Coordinates of C-alpha atoms in Angstrom, one line a residue:
Chain A
M133 CA 102.5 140.2 104.1
L134 CA 101.6 136.5 103.9
S135 CA 99.0 134.9 106.0
P136 CA 100.0 131.7 108.1
T137 CA 98.4 129.5 105.6
Q138 CA 100.0 131.1 102.6
V139 CA 103.5 130.7 104.4
V140 CA 102.8 127.0 104.9
E141 CA 101.6 126.5 101.3
A142 CA 104.1 128.7 99.8
Y143 CA 107.2 127.3 101.1
F144 CA 106.2 123.6 101.8
L145 CA 107.8 122.0 98.7
E146 CA 110.9 124.0 99.0
S147 CA 111.4 123.1 102.6
R148 CA 110.6 119.5 101.9
H149 CA 113.4 119.6 99.2
Q150 CA 115.9 121.1 101.6
L151 CA 115.2 118.6 104.3
L152 CA 115.6 115.8 101.8
E153 CA 118.9 117.2 100.8
I154 CA 120.1 117.2 104.3
A155 CA 118.8 113.7 105.0
A156 CA 120.6 112.5 101.7
Y157 CA 123.9 114.3 103.1
L158 CA 123.8 112.3 106.3
D159 CA 122.9 109.1 104.6
R160 CA 125.9 109.8 102.2
Y161 CA 128.2 110.1 105.1
D162 CA 126.9 106.9 106.6
A163 CA 127.5 105.1 103.4
A164 CA 131.0 106.7 103.0
V165 CA 131.8 105.5 106.5
A166 CA 130.5 102.0 105.8
R167 CA 132.6 101.8 102.6
A168 CA 135.7 103.1 104.6
G169 CA 134.9 100.3 107.2
D170 CA 135.3 97.8 104.5
R171 CA 138.8 99.0 104.0
N172 CA 139.5 98.9 107.7
G173 CA 138.8 102.7 107.8
A174 CA 136.3 104.4 109.9
A175 CA 134.7 107.8 110.5
A176 CA 135.9 111.2 109.3
A177 CA 138.8 112.4 111.2
D178 CA 136.9 115.4 112.4
E179 CA 133.0 115.0 112.8
K180 CA 132.8 118.4 114.5
K181 CA 130.7 119.8 111.4
L182 CA 128.5 116.8 111.3
I183 CA 127.7 117.3 115.0
L184 CA 126.9 120.9 114.3
I185 CA 124.5 119.8 111.5
R186 CA 122.7 117.4 113.9
R187 CA 122.5 120.3 116.6
A188 CA 121.3 122.5 114.1
L189 CA 118.6 120.0 113.2
E190 CA 117.5 119.9 116.9
I191 CA 117.2 123.7 117.0
V192 CA 115.1 123.7 113.7
A193 CA 112.8 121.0 115.3
E194 CA 112.0 123.2 118.4
G195 CA 108.4 124.1 118.5
K196 CA 108.5 127.2 120.5
P197 CA 112.2 128.5 120.4
A198 CA 113.3 131.2 122.9
R199 CA 114.6 133.1 119.9
E200 CA 114.6 132.9 116.1
R201 CA 115.8 129.7 114.9
T202 CA 117.8 131.4 112.0
I203 CA 119.8 133.5 114.6
A204 CA 120.4 130.6 116.7
L205 CA 121.7 128.6 113.8
L206 CA 123.8 131.4 112.4
E207 CA 125.7 131.7 115.9
L208 CA 126.0 127.8 115.9
F209 CA 127.6 127.7 112.6
A210 CA 130.0 130.7 113.6
T211 CA 131.6 128.3 115.9
V212 CA 133.2 126.2 113.1
Chain B
M291 CA 130.9 114.1 76.7
Q292 CA 128.1 112.8 74.6
I293 CA 124.6 112.8 76.5
I294 CA 121.2 111.6 75.8
Q295 CA 118.1 113.0 77.4
P296 CA 115.8 110.1 77.5
H297 CA 112.7 112.0 78.9
Y298 CA 112.3 115.7 77.7
H299 CA 109.3 117.7 76.9
A300 CA 110.8 119.5 74.0
I301 CA 107.5 121.3 72.9
A302 CA 107.4 123.1 76.3
R303 CA 111.0 124.4 75.8
T304 CA 112.6 127.0 73.8
A305 CA 115.1 126.7 70.8
Q306 CA 117.7 128.2 73.2
D307 CA 117.5 125.1 75.3
Y308 CA 118.2 122.9 72.2
E309 CA 121.1 125.2 71.4
R310 CA 122.6 125.0 74.8
M311 CA 122.0 121.3 75.1
A312 CA 123.8 120.7 71.8
M313 CA 126.8 122.9 73.1
S314 CA 126.9 120.9 76.3
G315 CA 127.0 117.5 74.6
V316 CA 123.4 116.2 74.1
V317 CA 123.0 114.2 70.9
A318 CA 119.4 112.9 71.4
V319 CA 116.3 113.6 73.3
A320 CA 113.2 111.4 73.6
E321 CA 109.9 113.0 74.2
P322 CA 107.0 111.2 75.9
A323 CA 103.4 112.5 75.5
F324 CA 102.7 114.6 78.4
W325 CA 99.8 116.5 80.1
A326 CA 98.9 119.9 78.6
G327 CA 98.3 121.6 81.8
F328 CA 94.5 121.0 81.2
D329 CA 92.3 118.1 80.4
R330 CA 91.9 117.7 76.7
L331 CA 88.4 117.0 75.4
Y332 CA 88.9 115.6 71.8
P333 CA 90.8 112.6 70.3
E334 CA 91.8 114.9 67.6
T335 CA 93.7 117.1 69.9
F336 CA 95.8 114.3 71.0
L337 CA 96.3 113.2 67.3
D338 CA 97.7 116.7 66.4
Y339 CA 99.8 116.7 69.5
F340 CA 101.3 113.2 68.5
R341 CA 101.9 114.7 65.0
Q342 CA 103.8 117.6 66.6
I343 CA 106.2 115.4 68.7
S344 CA 106.7 112.9 66.0
E345 CA 106.8 115.0 62.7
F346 CA 107.6 118.6 63.5
E347 CA 109.6 118.5 66.7
P348 CA 112.4 116.3 65.0
T349 CA 112.8 118.9 62.5
R350 CA 113.4 121.5 65.1
A351 CA 115.9 119.5 67.1
A352 CA 117.7 118.6 64.0
Q353 CA 118.6 122.4 63.5
Y354 CA 120.8 121.7 66.4
G355 CA 122.2 118.5 65.4
I356 CA 120.1 116.7 68.0
R357 CA 118.1 113.5 67.3
H358 CA 114.6 113.6 68.4
F359 CA 112.5 110.5 69.4
S360 CA 108.9 110.4 70.8
W361 CA 106.3 108.3 72.5
V362 CA 102.7 108.4 72.5
A363 CA 100.0 107.9 75.4
V364 CA 97.0 109.5 77.1
N365 CA 98.3 111.2 80.2
P366 CA 97.3 109.6 83.5
K367 CA 95.7 112.7 84.5
E368 CA 93.4 112.4 81.7
A369 CA 92.4 108.8 82.2
E370 CA 89.2 109.7 84.0
N371 CA 87.7 110.0 80.6
P372 CA 87.7 106.4 79.4
T373 CA 85.8 107.0 76.2
L374 CA 88.5 109.6 75.1
T375 CA 91.4 107.1 76.1
R376 CA 89.6 104.4 73.9
E377 CA 89.2 106.5 71.1
V378 CA 92.9 107.9 71.1
L379 CA 94.3 104.2 71.7
K380 CA 92.7 103.2 68.6
H381 CA 95.1 105.5 66.6
F382 CA 98.3 104.4 68.2
P383 CA 99.3 102.0 65.5
E384 CA 99.4 104.8 63.0
F385 CA 102.0 106.5 65.1
F386 CA 104.1 103.3 65.9
A387 CA 104.7 103.4 62.2
K388 CA 106.4 106.8 62.4
P389 CA 110.2 106.6 62.0
T390 CA 110.8 108.1 65.3
V391 CA 108.2 106.9 67.6
L392 CA 109.6 104.5 70.2
G393 CA 106.6 103.2 72.1
V394 CA 103.9 104.1 74.5
G395 CA 104.6 106.7 77.3
E396 CA 104.2 108.3 79.5
T397 CA 101.3 106.2 80.7
G398 CA 101.1 105.4 84.4
L399 CA 99.3 106.6 87.5
H400 CA 98.5 109.9 89.0
K401 CA 95.9 109.3 91.8
S402 CA 95.8 105.4 91.2
T403 CA 92.1 105.4 90.5
K404 CA 90.2 102.5 88.9
N405 CA 90.2 104.5 85.6
E406 CA 93.7 105.1 85.7
C407 CA 94.6 101.4 86.4
E408 CA 92.5 100.4 83.5
S409 CA 94.1 103.0 81.2
L410 CA 97.5 101.8 82.2
E411 CA 96.6 98.2 81.6
A412 CA 95.2 99.2 78.1
H413 CA 98.3 101.2 77.3
V414 CA 100.7 98.3 78.3
E415 CA 98.5 95.9 76.4
I416 CA 98.5 97.6 73.1
A417 CA 102.5 98.2 73.4
M418 CA 103.0 94.6 74.1
K419 CA 100.7 93.5 71.2
H420 CA 102.7 95.9 68.8
D421 CA 106.2 95.1 70.2
Q422 CA 106.7 98.6 71.4
L423 CA 108.7 99.9 74.5
V424 CA 106.8 101.4 77.5
L425 CA 107.5 104.4 79.6
I426 CA 105.6 104.5 82.9
H427 CA 105.0 107.6 85.0
T428 CA 104.8 107.2 88.9
P429 CA 102.9 109.7 90.8
H430 CA 104.8 112.5 92.7
L431 CA 105.1 113.5 96.4
A432 CA 102.5 111.9 98.6
D433 CA 101.2 109.4 96.2
K434 CA 104.5 108.2 95.1
A435 CA 104.9 104.9 97.1
H436 CA 101.4 103.7 96.8
G437 CA 101.2 104.6 93.0
T438 CA 104.4 102.7 92.3
K439 CA 103.1 99.7 94.3
R440 CA 99.8 99.8 92.1
V441 CA 101.9 100.1 89.0
L442 CA 103.9 97.0 89.9
E443 CA 100.6 95.1 90.7
V444 CA 99.0 95.9 87.4
L445 CA 102.1 94.8 85.4
A446 CA 102.4 91.6 87.6
G447 CA 98.9 90.7 86.4
M448 CA 100.0 91.1 82.6
N449 CA 102.1 89.2 80.3
V450 CA 104.9 91.6 79.8
N451 CA 108.5 91.7 78.7
R452 CA 110.0 93.4 81.8
E453 CA 113.2 94.5 80.0
R454 CA 111.0 96.6 77.7
I455 CA 109.4 98.6 80.4
W456 CA 110.9 101.7 82.1
I457 CA 109.4 102.9 85.4
D458 CA 110.1 106.6 85.7
H459 CA 110.4 109.1 88.6
V460 CA 111.5 106.4 91.1
E461 CA 113.1 107.7 94.3
E462 CA 114.8 106.2 97.2
Q463 CA 111.6 104.6 98.6
T464 CA 110.6 103.0 95.3
I465 CA 113.7 102.1 93.4
R466 CA 114.5 98.6 94.7
P467 CA 111.0 96.9 94.2
C468 CA 111.1 98.2 90.6
L469 CA 114.6 96.8 89.9
D470 CA 114.1 93.7 91.7
A471 CA 111.2 93.0 89.6
G472 CA 113.3 93.4 86.4
Y473 CA 112.2 96.6 85.0
W474 CA 114.3 99.6 84.0
V475 CA 113.9 102.6 86.2
G476 CA 114.4 106.3 85.8
F477 CA 115.5 109.2 88.0
T478 CA 113.9 112.6 87.1
L479 CA 115.9 115.5 88.2
Y480 CA 113.9 118.6 89.3
P481 CA 114.9 121.6 91.0
I482 CA 112.5 121.0 94.0
T483 CA 109.8 118.4 93.5
K484 CA 111.4 115.3 92.3
C485 CA 114.9 113.8 92.7
S486 CA 117.9 116.0 93.0
P487 CA 121.2 115.5 91.0
K488 CA 123.1 114.8 94.3
R489 CA 120.5 112.3 95.5
A490 CA 120.6 110.7 92.0
V491 CA 124.3 110.0 92.4
D492 CA 123.7 108.7 95.8
M493 CA 121.4 106.0 94.2
L494 CA 123.7 105.3 91.5
E495 CA 126.5 104.6 94.0
K496 CA 124.1 102.4 96.2
Y497 CA 122.3 100.4 93.5
G498 CA 124.9 100.4 90.7
T499 CA 124.2 101.6 87.1
E500 CA 122.5 98.7 85.5
R501 CA 119.0 99.3 84.2
I502 CA 118.9 102.9 85.3
L503 CA 118.3 106.0 83.3
V504 CA 118.7 109.5 84.4
N505 CA 116.6 112.4 82.9
S506 CA 115.6 116.0 83.6
S507 CA 112.1 115.6 82.1
A508 CA 112.1 119.4 81.5
D509 CA 108.6 120.5 80.9
W510 CA 106.4 123.9 81.1
G511 CA 106.5 123.8 84.8
P512 CA 109.5 124.8 87.0
S513 CA 112.2 122.5 85.7
D514 CA 115.6 122.7 84.1
P515 CA 117.1 120.5 81.3
F516 CA 120.6 121.2 82.8
T517 CA 120.1 119.3 85.9
L518 CA 121.2 116.4 84.0
Q519 CA 124.6 118.0 83.2
E520 CA 124.6 119.1 86.9
C521 CA 124.1 115.3 87.8
I522 CA 127.0 114.4 85.5
L523 CA 129.3 116.9 87.1
E524 CA 128.3 115.6 90.4
Y525 CA 129.0 112.0 89.4
R526 CA 132.5 113.0 88.0
R527 CA 133.4 115.1 90.9
R528 CA 132.9 112.0 93.1
G529 CA 135.7 110.4 91.3
H530 CA 133.6 108.3 88.7
S531 CA 135.6 107.9 85.2
L532 CA 134.5 109.5 82.1
Q533 CA 133.6 106.0 80.8
E534 CA 131.6 105.3 83.8
A535 CA 129.6 108.6 83.2
I536 CA 129.2 107.7 79.5
E537 CA 127.6 104.3 80.6
V538 CA 124.9 105.9 82.7
F539 CA 124.3 109.0 80.7
H540 CA 124.7 108.0 77.0
N541 CA 125.1 104.1 76.9
N542 CA 122.1 103.1 79.2
P543 CA 119.7 105.1 77.1
C544 CA 121.1 103.5 74.0
R545 CA 120.6 100.0 75.6
F546 CA 117.1 100.7 76.6
L547 CA 115.7 102.8 73.8
G548 CA 117.9 100.7 71.3
Q549 CA 115.5 97.7 71.8
N550 CA 113.6 99.6 69.3
P551 CA 115.4 99.4 66.1
K552 CA 114.4 102.9 65.2
F553 CA 116.7 104.2 68.0
D554 CA 120.0 103.6 66.1
I555 CA 122.4 105.5 68.4
R556 CA 125.0 102.9 69.6
P557 CA 126.9 102.8 72.9
I558 CA 130.3 104.3 72.8
R559 CA 133.7 103.7 74.4
V560 CA 136.5 106.2 75.0
E561 CA 139.9 105.0 74.2
T562 CA 143.2 107.0 74.2
A563 CA 144.9 107.2 70.9
T564 CA 148.3 106.0 70.6
E565 CA 150.1 108.6 68.2
A566 CA 153.7 109.5 67.8
V567 CA 154.4 113.1 68.9
A568 CA 156.0 115.0 66.0
T569 CA 159.4 116.6 66.9
A570 CA 160.7 119.7 65.3

């Protein structure tokens, strides 16, 4: 089993990468909305999935969650 | 589709990578001098390395129909030995005379120390003196923004032709000042530590395609030459045409590298042939 320090070090870059991908996903959406706005368009017809992602990020950021974040996220995504 | 890998550390990769790259459309690679994973001690070690990438590696690539070009430099990670750097720099003109050497690279910064900045300046100076192209490495991760700023400051104090300088490994927080200053920039696609294919396409859509190169780097660490093809797939999947993809992944490398006449691969344009269909 890994020590707390080993966990932090072993998965830092991978977690950084995954968070950057999520940030880019949200930026990509905003850019698409802005482009659509130029053509008198707007946001996606259904933003439910996007709202779930934002809620998931809140759960991930919880310092001392009541239960495991992974379980909470799986249950959250099961609602889509 | 024909593809050029403008930054590729071939000596760290297998023949199978060449074979698969050839099968996926890669027609040329350009190999900058790289860090060996440890700090070299002797000028002769560099010279043999430069011989390897400028003499031997083109023959290995040629077996798969791929053109191989290279660059020479003392890596930024080894710039803390100024005596060694000076000794190696003296030999650069011998390699500029080789038929496939395109210029000086990858020089640049790692920790942005005084020695590194002086080494960068010396590399750029010799390149400009001999009318060579320059490929500049910018630091990774936490040092990225500061190191890129220092690169721009060093270059701003020199008399350089900005169109002949390529600042590599830019990301979202560093691309704009490099483009605004008139340099070429490169996105380096890595599985985890640098830019991802999707983020690279995001930047192409935001900043356009002018003076932008995309490469996989692909070295002896965790890396993958086919992140470049992954990026092309992502680009096409978002609706960009074949010609637009060719402009980014083939023609832009031709435009930058072709400033050195040794790089004689020309931009290409796709046309639909008008032919009469034979009827039975």
